[in-house]
Coordinates of C-alpha atoms and ligand atoms in Angstrom, one line a residue:
X1241 CA -1.0 -10.8 -27.0
X1242 CA -4.3 -9.3 -26.1
X1243 CA -5.3 -11.1 -22.9
X1244 CA -8.6 -9.4 -22.3
X1245 CA -11.7 -11.6 -22.8
X1246 CA -15.3 -11.2 -21.4
X1247 CA -14.4 -13.6 -18.7
X1248 CA -11.2 -11.9 -17.8
X1249 CA -11.6 -8.1 -17.5
X1250 CA -8.7 -5.8 -18.0
X1251 CA -6.7 -4.6 -15.0
X1252 CA -7.5 -1.0 -14.1
X1253 CA -4.4 -0.1 -12.2
X1254 CA -0.6 -0.7 -12.3
X1255 CA 1.5 -0.2 -9.2
X1256 CA 4.9 0.5 -10.6
X1257 CA 7.4 0.0 -7.7
X1258 CA 10.2 1.8 -9.4
X1259 CA 12.7 1.3 -6.6
X1260 CA 13.0 0.1 -3.1
X1261 CA 15.4 2.9 -2.2
X1262 CA 13.9 5.4 0.2
X1263 CA 15.3 8.1 2.5
X1264 CA 12.6 7.3 5.1
X1265 CA 12.7 4.1 7.2
X1266 CA 9.1 3.7 8.3
X1267 CA 8.5 0.7 10.5
X1268 CA 5.1 0.1 8.8
X1269 CA 6.5 -0.1 5.3
X1270 CA 4.6 -2.7 3.1
X1271 CA 7.7 -3.5 1.1
X1272 CA 9.2 -6.9 1.6
X1273 CA 11.8 -7.6 4.3
X1274 CA 14.3 -8.4 1.6
X1275 CA 14.5 -5.2 -0.4
X1276 CA 15.7 -5.1 -4.0
X1277 CA 19.1 -3.3 -4.6
X1278 CA 19.6 -0.5 -7.1
X1279 CA 21.9 -2.7 -9.3
X1280 CA 19.0 -5.1 -10.0
X1281 CA 16.4 -2.5 -10.9
X1282 CA 14.7 -2.4 -14.4
X1283 CA 16.1 0.2 -16.8
X1284 CA 14.2 3.1 -18.3
X1285 CA 13.4 1.4 -21.7
X1286 CA 12.0 -1.7 -19.9
X1287 CA 9.7 0.5 -17.8
X1288 CA 8.6 2.4 -20.9
X1289 CA 7.8 -0.9 -22.6
X1290 CA 5.8 -2.1 -19.6
X1291 CA 3.8 1.1 -19.5
X1292 CA 3.1 0.8 -23.2
X1293 CA 1.8 -2.8 -22.7
X1294 CA -0.2 -1.7 -19.7
X1295 CA -2.0 1.0 -21.8
X1296 CA -2.6 -1.6 -24.5
X1297 CA -4.2 -3.9 -21.9
X1298 CA -6.6 -1.2 -20.7
X1299 CA -4.9 0.0 -17.6
X1300 CA -6.1 3.5 -16.7
X1301 CA -4.0 4.5 -13.6
X1302 CA -0.3 4.1 -12.9
X1303 CA 0.9 4.6 -9.4
X1304 CA 4.6 5.6 -9.5
X1305 CA 5.7 4.2 -6.2
X1306 CA 8.6 2.5 -4.3
X1307 CA 10.4 3.1 -2.1
X1308 CA 10.8 6.6 -3.1
X1309 CA 10.1 6.9 -6.9
X1310 CA 11.9 10.3 -7.2
X1311 CA 15.1 8.5 -6.2
X1312 CA 15.3 7.3 -9.8
X1313 CA 17.1 9.6 -12.2
X1314 CA 14.6 8.7 -15.0
X1315 CA 11.4 9.5 -13.0
X1316 CA 10.6 12.5 -15.3
X1317 CA 11.1 10.3 -18.5
X1318 CA 8.8 7.6 -17.0
X1319 CA 6.2 10.1 -16.1
X1320 CA 6.3 11.6 -19.6
X1321 CA 5.7 8.2 -21.1
X1322 CA 2.6 7.8 -18.9
X1323 CA 1.3 11.1 -20.2
X1324 CA 2.1 10.2 -23.8
X1325 CA 0.2 6.9 -23.4
X1326 CA -2.8 8.6 -21.8
X1327 CA -2.2 6.9 -18.5
X1328 CA -3.3 8.8 -15.4
X1329 CA -0.1 9.1 -13.3
X1330 CA -0.1 9.3 -9.5
X1331 CA 3.3 9.9 -7.8
X1332 CA 3.4 8.3 -4.4
X1333 CA 6.2 10.1 -2.6
X1334 CA 7.7 11.0 0.8
X1335 CA 8.4 14.5 -0.5
X1336 CA 11.9 14.5 1.0
X1337 CA 15.6 14.4 -0.3
X1338 CA 15.6 15.4 -4.0
X1339 CA 11.8 15.1 -4.5
X1340 CA 11.2 18.9 -4.5
X1341 CA 14.0 19.5 -7.0
X1342 CA 12.2 17.3 -9.6
X1343 CA 8.7 18.4 -9.0
X1344 CA 8.5 21.2 -11.6
X1345 CA 9.9 18.9 -14.3
X1346 CA 7.4 16.2 -13.3
X1347 CA 4.6 18.6 -13.6
X1348 CA 5.8 19.7 -17.0
X1349 CA 6.1 16.1 -18.1
X1350 CA 2.3 15.7 -17.4
X1351 CA 2.1 14.3 -13.9
X1352 CA -1.6 14.1 -12.9
X1353 CA -1.6 13.7 -9.2
X1354 CA 0.6 13.6 -6.1
X1355 CA 0.1 11.5 -3.0
X1356 CA 2.4 12.7 -0.2
X1357 CA 3.0 10.6 2.9
X1358 CA 2.9 12.2 6.3
X1359 CA 4.0 10.3 9.4
X1360 CA 2.4 12.7 12.0
X1361 CA 1.8 16.4 12.4
X1362 CA 4.1 17.1 15.3
X1363 CA 7.6 17.2 13.7
X1364 CA 9.6 15.3 16.4
X1365 CA 7.0 12.5 16.3
X1366 CA 6.9 12.4 12.5
X1367 CA 10.6 12.3 12.3
X1368 CA 10.9 9.6 14.9
X1369 CA 8.4 7.4 13.0
X1370 CA 10.0 8.0 9.6
X1371 CA 13.5 7.6 10.9
X1372 CA 14.7 10.8 9.2
X1373 CA 15.7 14.1 10.8
X1374 CA 14.5 17.4 9.3
X1375 CA 11.9 15.5 7.1
X1376 CA 8.9 17.5 8.2
X1377 CA 9.8 21.0 6.8
X1378 CA 10.8 19.3 3.5
X1379 CA 7.4 17.7 3.3
X1380 CA 5.6 20.9 4.0
X1381 CA 7.7 22.8 1.3
X1382 CA 7.0 20.0 -1.1
X1383 CA 3.2 20.2 -0.5
X1384 CA 3.2 23.9 -1.0
X1385 CA 4.9 23.6 -4.4
X1386 CA 2.5 20.8 -5.4
X1387 CA -0.5 23.1 -4.9
X1388 CA 1.3 26.1 -6.4
X1389 CA 1.8 24.1 -9.5
X1390 CA -2.0 23.3 -9.6
X1391 CA -1.5 19.6 -9.0
X1392 CA -4.1 17.8 -7.0
X1393 CA -2.7 16.7 -3.6
X1394 CA -3.6 13.8 -1.4
X1395 CA -2.1 13.3 2.0
X1396 CA -1.6 9.7 3.1
X1397 CA -1.2 9.1 6.8
X1398 CA -0.7 5.5 8.0
X1399 CA -2.3 5.3 11.5
X1400 CA -0.9 3.3 14.4
X1401 CA -0.3 3.5 18.1
X1402 CA 2.4 6.2 17.7
X1403 CA 0.2 8.8 15.9
X1404 CA -3.5 7.8 16.4
X1405 CA -4.0 10.7 18.8
X1406 CA -3.1 13.1 16.0
X1407 CA -6.0 12.2 13.7
X1408 CA -7.8 15.5 14.3
X1409 CA -4.6 17.4 13.8
X1410 CA -4.0 15.5 10.5
X1411 CA -7.3 16.6 9.2
X1412 CA -6.4 20.2 10.1
X1413 CA -3.0 19.7 8.4
X1414 CA -4.6 18.5 5.2
X1415 CA -6.8 21.6 5.1
X1416 CA -3.8 23.9 5.8
X1417 CA -1.7 22.3 3.1
X1418 CA -4.5 22.6 0.5
X1419 CA -5.0 18.8 0.0
X1420 CA -8.1 17.8 -1.8
X1421 CA -8.1 14.3 -0.1
X1422 CA -6.8 12.7 3.0
X1423 CA -6.3 9.0 3.5
X1424 CA -6.5 8.0 7.1
X1425 CA -5.2 4.5 6.5
X1426 CA -4.9 2.3 9.6
X1427 CA -1.8 0.1 9.3
X1428 CA -2.1 -3.1 7.3
X1429 CA 0.1 -5.7 8.8
X1430 CA 2.3 -6.9 5.9
X1431 CA 6.1 -6.6 5.3
X1432 CA 7.8 -4.4 7.9
X1433 CA 4.5 -3.6 9.6
X1434 CA 4.1 -7.3 10.3
X1435 CA 7.3 -7.5 12.2
X1436 CA 6.5 -4.3 14.0
X1437 CA 3.0 -5.2 14.8
X1438 CA 3.3 -5.2 18.6
X1439 CA 4.9 -1.7 18.4
X1440 CA 2.2 -0.4 16.1
X1441 CA -1.1 -1.9 17.2
X1442 CA -3.5 0.8 18.6
X1443 CA -6.1 0.2 21.3
X1444 CA -9.6 -0.6 20.1
X1445 CA -11.0 2.5 22.0
X1446 CA -8.5 4.7 20.1
X1447 CA -9.4 3.1 16.8
X1448 CA -13.1 3.7 17.5
X1449 CA -12.4 7.3 18.4
X1450 CA -10.4 7.9 15.2
X1451 CA -13.3 6.5 13.1
X1452 CA -15.8 8.8 14.9
X1453 CA -13.5 11.8 14.3
X1454 CA -13.3 10.9 10.5
X1455 CA -17.0 10.5 10.2
X1456 CA -17.7 13.8 11.9
X1457 CA -15.1 15.6 9.8
X1458 CA -16.5 14.1 6.6
X1459 CA -19.9 15.8 7.3
X1460 CA -18.3 19.1 8.4
X1461 CA -15.9 19.3 5.4
X1462 CA -18.2 18.2 2.6
X1463 CA -17.1 19.8 -0.6
X1464 CA -13.8 20.9 0.9
X1465 CA -11.9 17.7 1.8
X1466 CA -12.5 14.1 0.9
X1467 CA -11.4 11.7 3.7
X1468 CA -10.8 8.0 2.9
X1469 CA -10.7 5.7 5.8
X1470 CA -9.0 2.3 5.9
X1471 CA -10.1 0.5 9.0
X1472 CA -7.7 -1.9 10.8
X1473 CA -8.3 -5.5 9.8
X1474 CA -7.7 -7.0 13.2
X1475 CA -10.6 -5.1 14.7
X1476 CA -12.9 -5.4 11.6
X1477 CA -16.1 -7.4 11.1
X1478 CA -15.5 -8.2 7.5
X1479 CA -12.2 -8.1 5.5
X1480 CA -11.5 -5.7 2.6
X1481 CA -11.4 -6.9 -1.0
X1482 CA -7.6 -6.9 -0.9
X1483 CA -6.2 -5.3 -4.1
X1484 CA -9.8 -5.3 -5.4
X1485 CA -9.8 -9.1 -5.5
X1486 CA -6.8 -11.2 -6.5
X1487 CA -6.0 -10.9 -10.2
X1488 CA -9.1 -8.8 -10.9
X1489 CA -8.0 -5.1 -11.0
X1490 CA -4.4 -4.6 -10.2
X1491 CA -0.9 -5.6 -11.3
X1492 CA 2.1 -4.8 -9.2
X1493 CA 5.5 -4.7 -10.9
X1494 CA 8.5 -4.9 -8.5
X1495 CA 11.8 -2.9 -9.0
X1496 CA 13.3 -6.0 -10.6
X1497 CA 10.4 -6.7 -12.9
X1498 CA 8.5 -9.5 -11.1
X1499 CA 4.8 -9.1 -11.6
X1500 CA 2.6 -9.7 -8.5
X1501 CA -1.1 -9.8 -7.9
X1502 CA -0.5 -7.7 -4.7
X1503 CA 2.4 -6.1 -3.0
X1504 CA 2.9 -8.9 -0.5
X1505 CA 2.3 -11.9 -2.7
X1506 CA 6.0 -13.0 -2.5
X1507 CA 5.3 -14.0 1.1
X1508 CA 3.2 -16.9 -0.1
X1509 CA 5.5 -19.9 -0.7
X1510 CA 5.1 -21.9 -3.9
X1511 CA 3.7 -19.2 -6.1
X1512 CA 5.4 -18.8 -9.5
X1513 CA 5.9 -15.2 -10.5
X1514 CA 6.6 -14.2 -14.1
X1515 CA 8.9 -11.4 -15.1
X1516 CA 8.4 -8.5 -17.5
X1517 CA 11.8 -9.3 -19.0
X1518 CA 10.5 -12.7 -20.2
X1519 CA 6.8 -12.1 -21.1
X1520 CA 4.4 -9.4 -22.0
X1521 CA 2.1 -7.9 -19.4
X1522 CA -0.9 -9.3 -21.2
X1523 CA 0.4 -12.9 -21.1
X1524 CA 1.3 -12.5 -17.4
X1525 CA -2.1 -11.1 -16.5
X1526 CA -3.9 -14.0 -18.3
X1527 CA -1.6 -16.9 -17.8
X1528 CA 0.8 -16.4 -14.9
X1529 CA 0.4 -19.2 -12.3
X1530 CA 0.5 -16.6 -9.5
X1531 CA -2.4 -14.6 -11.0
X1532 CA -4.5 -17.7 -11.6
X1533 CA -3.8 -19.2 -8.1
X1534 CA -6.5 -17.2 -6.2
X1535 CA -8.5 -15.5 -9.0
X1536 CA -12.3 -15.9 -8.8
X1537 CA -13.8 -18.2 -6.2
X1538 CA -12.9 -21.8 -7.2
X1539 CA -10.0 -22.0 -4.7
X1540 CA -12.2 -21.0 -1.7
X1541 CA -12.7 -23.1 1.3
X1542 CA -15.6 -22.8 3.8
X1543 CA -16.9 -20.5 5.1
X1544 CA -16.1 -18.3 2.1
X1545 CA -17.2 -21.0 -0.5
X1546 CA -20.9 -20.7 0.5
X1547 CA -20.8 -17.1 1.8
X1548 CA -23.0 -14.3 0.2
X1549 CA -20.1 -11.9 0.4
X1550 CA -17.6 -14.0 -1.6
X1551 CA -17.8 -11.8 -4.7
X1552 CA -17.7 -8.6 -2.6
X1553 CA -14.5 -9.2 -0.7
X1554 CA -13.2 -12.2 -2.5
X1555 CA -12.3 -13.9 0.8
X1556 CA -10.2 -11.0 2.1
X1557 CA -6.5 -11.0 1.9
X1558 CA -4.5 -14.1 0.9
X1559 CA -1.3 -12.8 2.4
X1560 CA -2.9 -12.2 5.7
X1561 CA -4.6 -15.6 5.6
X1562 CA -1.1 -17.1 5.2
X1563 CA 0.4 -15.0 7.9
X1564 CA -2.3 -15.6 10.5
X1565 CA -3.9 -18.9 9.6
X1566 CA -0.8 -20.5 8.0
X1567 CA -2.8 -21.2 4.8
X1568 CA -3.1 -18.7 1.9
X1569 CA -6.4 -20.3 0.8
X1570 CA -8.1 -20.0 4.3
X1571 CA -10.7 -17.3 5.0
X1572 CA -8.9 -14.1 6.0
X1573 CA -9.0 -14.2 9.9
X1574 CA -10.0 -10.5 9.7
X1575 CA -13.4 -11.9 8.9
X1576 CA -15.8 -12.5 11.8
X1577 CA -16.9 -15.7 10.2
X1578 CA -13.3 -17.1 10.3
X1579 CA -12.8 -19.6 13.2
X1580 CA -9.6 -17.7 14.0
X1581 CA -11.2 -14.2 14.2
X1582 CA -11.6 -14.2 18.0
X1583 CA -7.9 -15.2 18.5
X1584 CA -6.8 -12.4 16.1
X1585 CA -8.8 -9.8 18.0
X1586 CA -7.5 -11.1 21.3
X1587 CA -3.9 -10.8 19.9
X1588 CA -4.5 -7.2 18.8
X1589 CA -6.0 -6.3 22.2
X1590 CA -3.0 -8.0 24.0
X1591 CA -0.4 -6.2 21.9
X1592 CA -2.1 -2.8 22.2
X1593 CA -2.3 -3.2 25.9
X1594 CA 1.5 -3.5 26.3
X1595 CA 2.5 -0.8 28.7
X1596 CA 5.6 0.1 26.8
X1597 CA 5.5 -0.6 23.0
X1598 CA 8.6 -2.4 21.7
X1599 CA 11.2 -0.3 19.8
X1600 CA 10.6 0.0 16.1
X1601 CA 12.6 -2.2 13.7
X1602 CA 13.3 0.3 11.0
X1603 CA 13.1 -0.6 7.4
X1604 CA 16.5 -1.0 5.9
X1605 CA 18.0 -2.4 2.7
X1606 CA 20.3 -5.3 3.3
X1607 CA 19.5 -5.5 7.0
X1608 CA 17.5 -8.2 8.5
X1609 CA 14.9 -7.4 11.1
X1610 CA 15.6 -8.7 14.6
X1611 CA 12.6 -11.1 14.5
X1612 CA 11.0 -12.1 11.2
X1613 CA 7.6 -13.0 12.7
X1614 CA 5.9 -11.6 15.8
X1615 CA 5.3 -14.2 18.4
X1616 CA 2.1 -16.1 18.2
X1617 CA 2.0 -16.2 14.4
X1618 CA 0.3 -18.1 12.8
X1619 CA -2.3 -17.6 15.6
Ligands
SF4_3069 FE1 -15.8 -12.7 3.0 FE2 -15.2 -15.3 3.3 FE3 -15.8 -13.8 5.4 FE4 -17.7 -14.4 3.6 S1 -16.6 -15.8 4.9 S2 -17.4 -12.4 4.5 S3 -16.5 -14.3 1.7 S4 -14.0 -13.5 4.0
FES3070 FE1 -1.6 -10.0 -0.8 FE2 -3.7 -8.9 0.5 S1 -1.6 -8.2 0.5 S2 -3.7 -10.4 -1.0

């Protein structure tokens, strides 16, 4: 079924969460608290069919993600399928464990781009955050091989209280490793990041300093390094257009084949998700109740309903609205026009002012976090 009509544009990107398995245990992971097990993962042929349907639907980019996508034995075959279909493939990887061993084959299979996560520059700090010893030298060796193979490299650093002082050093590291792009991505509080919020929340003064550092480096490094900046929602004036707007640009396929409008959509109770095992991607994009729930602007309440920005940010993030306002159809409290915005900022300031940050609750498959929700949520 071709689901694309003038009123319903094609999705541009597909986030293929190939597996939730990962050697790292980052406390800010956006994966759900209940991680999918290997035995329930889609097989190679199903992923290849999904990619074929995605290409037919007009998808241009495929983000091969996880978890750690190279943990799958068939990552090379899946990458080759992307290349054969003319899909631009981006490998989102931690660069550790067996990732380096597969890199040459991935390049030969037609991989287009590599996005490597870094937890910090200083090794002990990086390895404490990622929860894996000896990760840092593996990452650096991986980055070196990426550039030796002529593949474009992006470094992705999720920023929080534990590494915000290292933003200048992260910029130097990106230059040293030959990255073309650096993402300075302040933590988005979903999944494991949400339960670790009090441990991760940086002080506003540090956030402002990090933004100034990035702005100065962008000027200085024009033509050498592109720096993307994701500002922290809790201190923002307006929210981001999460996932480019619900059901407008992206599809997210989970390791077991559920198709989501964003990576955290399963936190919203009552949404019905369709599976790639049962329906085509085109049918899911057009007709799935989950995609239709918050597509466009009809579902909006005030102040979004009459706001000039409603088709710019699409009301912000539905998952954050649920987590903080207790209503997925509310205005994202990251927005300064939300009646809850002041409370959310006060919460962030209070958490960041804790003299000693709580211990991390590390991401783990089959292990429940100590506390599912930070205190005070919804605000
Ligand atoms: Fe965006 Fe809604 Fe805030 Fe307007 S009120 S800026 S549409 S989130
Ligand atoms: Fe779900 Fe933002 S993460 S809409």
